[in-house]
Coordinates of N, CA and C in Angstrom, one line a residue:
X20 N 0.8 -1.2 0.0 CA 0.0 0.0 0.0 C 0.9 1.2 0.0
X21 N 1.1 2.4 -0.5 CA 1.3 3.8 -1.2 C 1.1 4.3 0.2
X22 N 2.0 5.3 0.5 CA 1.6 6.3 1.2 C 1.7 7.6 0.3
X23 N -0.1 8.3 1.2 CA 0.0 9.6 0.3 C 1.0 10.2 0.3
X24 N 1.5 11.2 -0.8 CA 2.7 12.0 -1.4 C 3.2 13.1 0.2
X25 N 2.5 13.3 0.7 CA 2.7 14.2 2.4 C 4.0 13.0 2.9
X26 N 3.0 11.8 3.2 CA 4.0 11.2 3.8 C 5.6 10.7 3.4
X27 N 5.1 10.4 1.7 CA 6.6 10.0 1.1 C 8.0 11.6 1.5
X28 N 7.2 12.6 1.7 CA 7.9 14.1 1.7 C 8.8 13.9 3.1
X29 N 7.5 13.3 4.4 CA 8.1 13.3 5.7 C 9.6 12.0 5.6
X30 N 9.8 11.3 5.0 CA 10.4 9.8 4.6 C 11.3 10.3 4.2
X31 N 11.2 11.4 2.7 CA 12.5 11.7 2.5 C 13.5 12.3 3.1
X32 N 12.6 13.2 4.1 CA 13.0 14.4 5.3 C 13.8 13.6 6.6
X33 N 13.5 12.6 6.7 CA 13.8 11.9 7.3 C 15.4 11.3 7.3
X34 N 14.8 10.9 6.1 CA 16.5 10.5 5.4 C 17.5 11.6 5.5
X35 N 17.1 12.3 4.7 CA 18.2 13.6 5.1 C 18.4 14.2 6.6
X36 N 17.4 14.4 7.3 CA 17.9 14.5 8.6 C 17.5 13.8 9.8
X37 N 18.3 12.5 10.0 CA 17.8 11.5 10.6 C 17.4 12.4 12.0
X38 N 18.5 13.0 13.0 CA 18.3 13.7 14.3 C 17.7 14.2 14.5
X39 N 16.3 14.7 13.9 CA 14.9 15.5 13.6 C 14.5 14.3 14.7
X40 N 14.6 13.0 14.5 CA 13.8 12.2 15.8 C 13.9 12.0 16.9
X41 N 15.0 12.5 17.4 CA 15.6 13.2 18.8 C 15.2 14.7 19.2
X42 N 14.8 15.3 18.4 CA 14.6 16.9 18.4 C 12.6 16.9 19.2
X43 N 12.7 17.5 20.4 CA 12.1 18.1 21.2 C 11.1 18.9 20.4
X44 N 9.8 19.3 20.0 CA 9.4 20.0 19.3 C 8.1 21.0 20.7
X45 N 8.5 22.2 20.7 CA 7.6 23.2 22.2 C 6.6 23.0 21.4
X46 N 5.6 22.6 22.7 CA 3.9 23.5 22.0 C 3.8 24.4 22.8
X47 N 4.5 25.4 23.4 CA 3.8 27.1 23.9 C 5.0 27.4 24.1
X48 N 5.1 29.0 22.7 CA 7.0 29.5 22.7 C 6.1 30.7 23.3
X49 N 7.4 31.8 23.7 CA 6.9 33.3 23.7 C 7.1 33.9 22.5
X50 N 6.7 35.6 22.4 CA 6.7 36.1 21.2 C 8.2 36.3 20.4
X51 N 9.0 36.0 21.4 CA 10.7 35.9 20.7 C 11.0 34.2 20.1
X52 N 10.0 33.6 20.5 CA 9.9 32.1 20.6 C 11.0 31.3 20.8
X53 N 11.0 31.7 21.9 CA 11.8 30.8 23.5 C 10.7 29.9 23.7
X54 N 11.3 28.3 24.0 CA 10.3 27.6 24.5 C 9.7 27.9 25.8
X55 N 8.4 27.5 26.4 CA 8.2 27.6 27.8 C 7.9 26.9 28.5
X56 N 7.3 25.9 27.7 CA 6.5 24.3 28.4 C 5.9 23.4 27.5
X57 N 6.0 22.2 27.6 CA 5.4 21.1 26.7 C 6.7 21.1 25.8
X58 N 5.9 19.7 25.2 CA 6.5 19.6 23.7 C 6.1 17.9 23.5
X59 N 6.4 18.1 22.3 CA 6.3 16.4 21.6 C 7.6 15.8 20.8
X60 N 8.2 14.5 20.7 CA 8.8 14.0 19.9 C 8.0 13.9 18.7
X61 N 8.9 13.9 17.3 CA 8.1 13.6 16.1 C 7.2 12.1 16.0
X62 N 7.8 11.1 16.9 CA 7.0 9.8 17.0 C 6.0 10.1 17.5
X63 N 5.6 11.2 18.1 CA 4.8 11.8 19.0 C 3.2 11.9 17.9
X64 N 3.7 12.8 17.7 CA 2.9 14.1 16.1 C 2.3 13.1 15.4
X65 N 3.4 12.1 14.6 CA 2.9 11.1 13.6 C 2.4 10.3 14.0
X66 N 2.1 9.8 15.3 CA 1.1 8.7 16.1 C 0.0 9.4 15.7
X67 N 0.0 10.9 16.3 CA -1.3 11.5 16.2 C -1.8 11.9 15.3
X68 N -1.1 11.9 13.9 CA -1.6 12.1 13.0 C -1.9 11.3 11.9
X69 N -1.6 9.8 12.6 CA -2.3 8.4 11.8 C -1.4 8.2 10.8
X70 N 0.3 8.3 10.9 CA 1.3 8.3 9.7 C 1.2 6.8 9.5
X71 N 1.5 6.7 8.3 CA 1.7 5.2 7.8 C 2.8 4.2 8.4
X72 N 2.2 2.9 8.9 CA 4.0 2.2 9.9 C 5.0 2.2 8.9
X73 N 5.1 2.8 8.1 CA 6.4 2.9 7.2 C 7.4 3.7 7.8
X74 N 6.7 5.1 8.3 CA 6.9 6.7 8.9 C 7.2 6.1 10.5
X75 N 6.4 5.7 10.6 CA 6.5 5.5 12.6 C 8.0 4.4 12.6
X76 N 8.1 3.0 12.0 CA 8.7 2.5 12.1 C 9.9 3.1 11.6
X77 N 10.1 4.0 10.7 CA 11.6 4.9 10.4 C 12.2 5.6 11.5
X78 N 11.2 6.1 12.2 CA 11.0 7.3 13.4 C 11.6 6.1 14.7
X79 N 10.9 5.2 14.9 CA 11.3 4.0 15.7 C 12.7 3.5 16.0
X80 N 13.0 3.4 14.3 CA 14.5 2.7 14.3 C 15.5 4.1 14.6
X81 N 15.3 5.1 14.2 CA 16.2 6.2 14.5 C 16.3 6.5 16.0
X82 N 15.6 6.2 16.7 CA 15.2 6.9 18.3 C 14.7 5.7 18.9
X83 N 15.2 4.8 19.1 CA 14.1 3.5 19.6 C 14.1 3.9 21.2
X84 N 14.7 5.1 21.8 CA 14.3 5.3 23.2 C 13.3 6.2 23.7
X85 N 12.6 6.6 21.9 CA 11.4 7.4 22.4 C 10.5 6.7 22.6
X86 N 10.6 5.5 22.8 CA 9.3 4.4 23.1 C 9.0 5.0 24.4
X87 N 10.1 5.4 25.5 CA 9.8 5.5 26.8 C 9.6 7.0 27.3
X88 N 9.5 7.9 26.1 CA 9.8 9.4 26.1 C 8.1 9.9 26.7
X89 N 7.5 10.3 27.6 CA 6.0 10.8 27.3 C 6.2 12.4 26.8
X90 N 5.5 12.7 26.2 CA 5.3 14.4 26.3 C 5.2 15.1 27.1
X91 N 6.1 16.1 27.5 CA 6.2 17.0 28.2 C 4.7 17.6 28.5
X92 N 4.9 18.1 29.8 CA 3.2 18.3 30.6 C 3.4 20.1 29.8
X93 N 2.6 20.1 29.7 CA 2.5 21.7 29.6 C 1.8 22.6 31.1
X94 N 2.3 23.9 31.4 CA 2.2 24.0 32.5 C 1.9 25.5 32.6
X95 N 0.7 25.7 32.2 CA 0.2 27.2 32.3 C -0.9 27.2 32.9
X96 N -1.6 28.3 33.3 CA -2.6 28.5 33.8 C -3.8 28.6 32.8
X97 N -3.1 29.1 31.8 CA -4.5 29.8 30.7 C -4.3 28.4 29.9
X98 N -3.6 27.7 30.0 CA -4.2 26.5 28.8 C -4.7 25.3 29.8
X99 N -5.1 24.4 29.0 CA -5.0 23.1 29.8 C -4.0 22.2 30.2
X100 N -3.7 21.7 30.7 CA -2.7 21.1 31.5 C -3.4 19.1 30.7
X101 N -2.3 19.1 30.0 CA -2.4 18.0 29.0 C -0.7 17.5 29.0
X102 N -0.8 16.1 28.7 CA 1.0 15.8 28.6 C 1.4 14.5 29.3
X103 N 2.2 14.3 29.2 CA 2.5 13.1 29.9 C 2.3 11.6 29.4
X104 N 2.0 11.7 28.6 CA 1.3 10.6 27.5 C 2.5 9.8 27.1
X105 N 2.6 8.7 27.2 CA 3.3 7.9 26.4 C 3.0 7.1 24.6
X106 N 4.2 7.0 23.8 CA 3.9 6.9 22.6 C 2.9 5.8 22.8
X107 N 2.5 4.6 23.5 CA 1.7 3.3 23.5 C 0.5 4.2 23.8
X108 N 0.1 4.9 24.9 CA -0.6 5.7 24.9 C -1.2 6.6 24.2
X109 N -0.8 7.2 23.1 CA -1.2 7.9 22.1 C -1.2 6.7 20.8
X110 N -0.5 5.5 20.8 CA -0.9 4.7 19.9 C -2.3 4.3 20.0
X111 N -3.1 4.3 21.0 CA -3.9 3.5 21.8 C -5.3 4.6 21.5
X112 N -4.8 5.5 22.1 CA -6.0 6.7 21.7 C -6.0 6.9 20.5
X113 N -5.2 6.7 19.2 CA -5.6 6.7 17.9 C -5.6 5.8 17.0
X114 N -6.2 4.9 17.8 CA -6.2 3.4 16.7 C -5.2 3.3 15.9
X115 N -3.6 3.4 16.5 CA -3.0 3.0 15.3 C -3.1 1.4 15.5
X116 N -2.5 1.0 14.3 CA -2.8 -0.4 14.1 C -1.6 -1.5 15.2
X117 N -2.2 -2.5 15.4 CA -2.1 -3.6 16.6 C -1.0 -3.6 16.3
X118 N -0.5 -4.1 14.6 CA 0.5 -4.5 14.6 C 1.9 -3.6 15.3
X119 N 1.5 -2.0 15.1 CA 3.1 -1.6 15.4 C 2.8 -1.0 16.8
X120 N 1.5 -0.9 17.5 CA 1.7 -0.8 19.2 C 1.8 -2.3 19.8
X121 N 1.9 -3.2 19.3 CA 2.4 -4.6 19.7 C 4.1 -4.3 19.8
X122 N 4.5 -3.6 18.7 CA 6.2 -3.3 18.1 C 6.5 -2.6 19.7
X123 N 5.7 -1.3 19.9 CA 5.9 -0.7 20.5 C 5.9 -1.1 22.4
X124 N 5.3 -1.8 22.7 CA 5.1 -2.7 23.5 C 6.1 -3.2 23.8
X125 N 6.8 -4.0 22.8 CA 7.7 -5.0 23.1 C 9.1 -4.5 22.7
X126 N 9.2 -3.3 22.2 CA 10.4 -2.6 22.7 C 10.7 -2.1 24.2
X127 N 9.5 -1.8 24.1 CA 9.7 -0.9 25.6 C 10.0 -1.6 26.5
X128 N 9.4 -3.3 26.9 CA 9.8 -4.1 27.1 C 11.5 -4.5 27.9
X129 N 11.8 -4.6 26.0 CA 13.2 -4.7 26.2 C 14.4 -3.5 26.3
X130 N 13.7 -2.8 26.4 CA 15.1 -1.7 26.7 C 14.6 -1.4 28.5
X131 N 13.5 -1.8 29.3 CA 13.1 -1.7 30.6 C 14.3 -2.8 30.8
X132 N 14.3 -3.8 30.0 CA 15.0 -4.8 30.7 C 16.4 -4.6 30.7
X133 N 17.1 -3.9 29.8 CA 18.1 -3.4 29.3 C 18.9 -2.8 30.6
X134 N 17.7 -1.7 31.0 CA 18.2 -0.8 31.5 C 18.3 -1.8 33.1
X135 N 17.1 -2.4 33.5 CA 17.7 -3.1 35.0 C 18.8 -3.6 35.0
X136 N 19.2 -4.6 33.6 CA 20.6 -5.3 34.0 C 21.7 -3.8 33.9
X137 N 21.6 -3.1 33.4 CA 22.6 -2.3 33.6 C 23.1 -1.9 35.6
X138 N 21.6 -1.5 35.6 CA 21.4 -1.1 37.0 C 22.0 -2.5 38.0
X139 N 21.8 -3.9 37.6 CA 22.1 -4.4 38.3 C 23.5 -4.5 38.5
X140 N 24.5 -4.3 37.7 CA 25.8 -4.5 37.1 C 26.3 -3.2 37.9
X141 N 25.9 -2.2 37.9 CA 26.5 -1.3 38.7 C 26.5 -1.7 40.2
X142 N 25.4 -1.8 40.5 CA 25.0 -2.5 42.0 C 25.9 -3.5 42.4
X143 N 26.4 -4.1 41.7 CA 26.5 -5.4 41.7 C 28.8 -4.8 42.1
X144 N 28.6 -4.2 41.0 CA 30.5 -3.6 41.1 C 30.5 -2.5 42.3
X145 N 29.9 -2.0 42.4 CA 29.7 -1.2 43.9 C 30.0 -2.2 45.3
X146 N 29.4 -3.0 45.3 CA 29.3 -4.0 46.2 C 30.6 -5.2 46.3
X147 N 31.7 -5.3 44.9 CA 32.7 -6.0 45.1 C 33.8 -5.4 45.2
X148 N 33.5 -3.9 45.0 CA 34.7 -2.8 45.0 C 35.6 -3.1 46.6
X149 N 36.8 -2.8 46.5 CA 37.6 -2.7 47.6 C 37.2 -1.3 48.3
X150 N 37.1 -2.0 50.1 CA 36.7 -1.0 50.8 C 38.1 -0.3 51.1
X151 N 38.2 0.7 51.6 CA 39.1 1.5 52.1 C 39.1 1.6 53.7
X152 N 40.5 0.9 54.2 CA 40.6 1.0 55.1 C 39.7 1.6 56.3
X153 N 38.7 1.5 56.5 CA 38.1 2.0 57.3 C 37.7 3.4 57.4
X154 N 37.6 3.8 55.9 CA 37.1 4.8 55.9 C 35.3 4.8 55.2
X155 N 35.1 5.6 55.5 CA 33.2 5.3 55.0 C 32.9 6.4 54.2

């Protein structure tokens, strides 16, 4: 299946600047446009805007640590107070398809797992390190 011509645009954009999927995007700048609060990752945007798993899975492989990224809370008085969302979570509220919030699931999965063994391995050399003479 084709993705409409918008999306083949975002693909190419992609290619040329993969780091666009690491890039923080504000939703409330001031009039010099300084950020001030909120924001979304692009895996963020194109969840929400129903991109084809061609776009999300490009977006995925470039940043696979935004699985665990939520969007920043926005934090004004005059707006609403929205944010916090995780990409499974915005996969979920916009019917993207099973197949790639399954993807998304079972990444996140394994980089939770990732990250304990790491955690455990520090723990773990902390604990065989040589004490120093009786100092604490």
């Amino acid at each position: 299946m084709e993705s409409p011509p918008q999306w083949d645009l975002v693909s190419k954009l992609l290619e040329a600047y993969p780091n666009v999927a690491k890039e923080w995007v504000p939703i409330v700048q001031d009039k010099d446009q300084n950020d001030l609060c909120g924001g979304h990752l692009l895996l963020h945007l194109t969840l929400e805007c129903n991109a084809p798993i061609s776009v999300l899975t490009t977006l995925l492989d470039m940043y696979p640590e935004a699985v665990s990224e939520p969007t920043k809370l926005l934090c004004s008085k005059n707006l609403q107070d929205r944010g916090n969302e995780s990409p499974i979570d915005i996969a979920l509220r916009c019917n993207t398809p099973e197949i790639f919030t399954t993807k998304l699931k079972k990444l996140q999965k394994k980089l939770h797992e990732q990250k304990n063994k790491r955690n455990k391995k520090k723990r773990g050399s902390r604990q065989n390190a040589p004490q120093l003479g009786g100092l604490r």
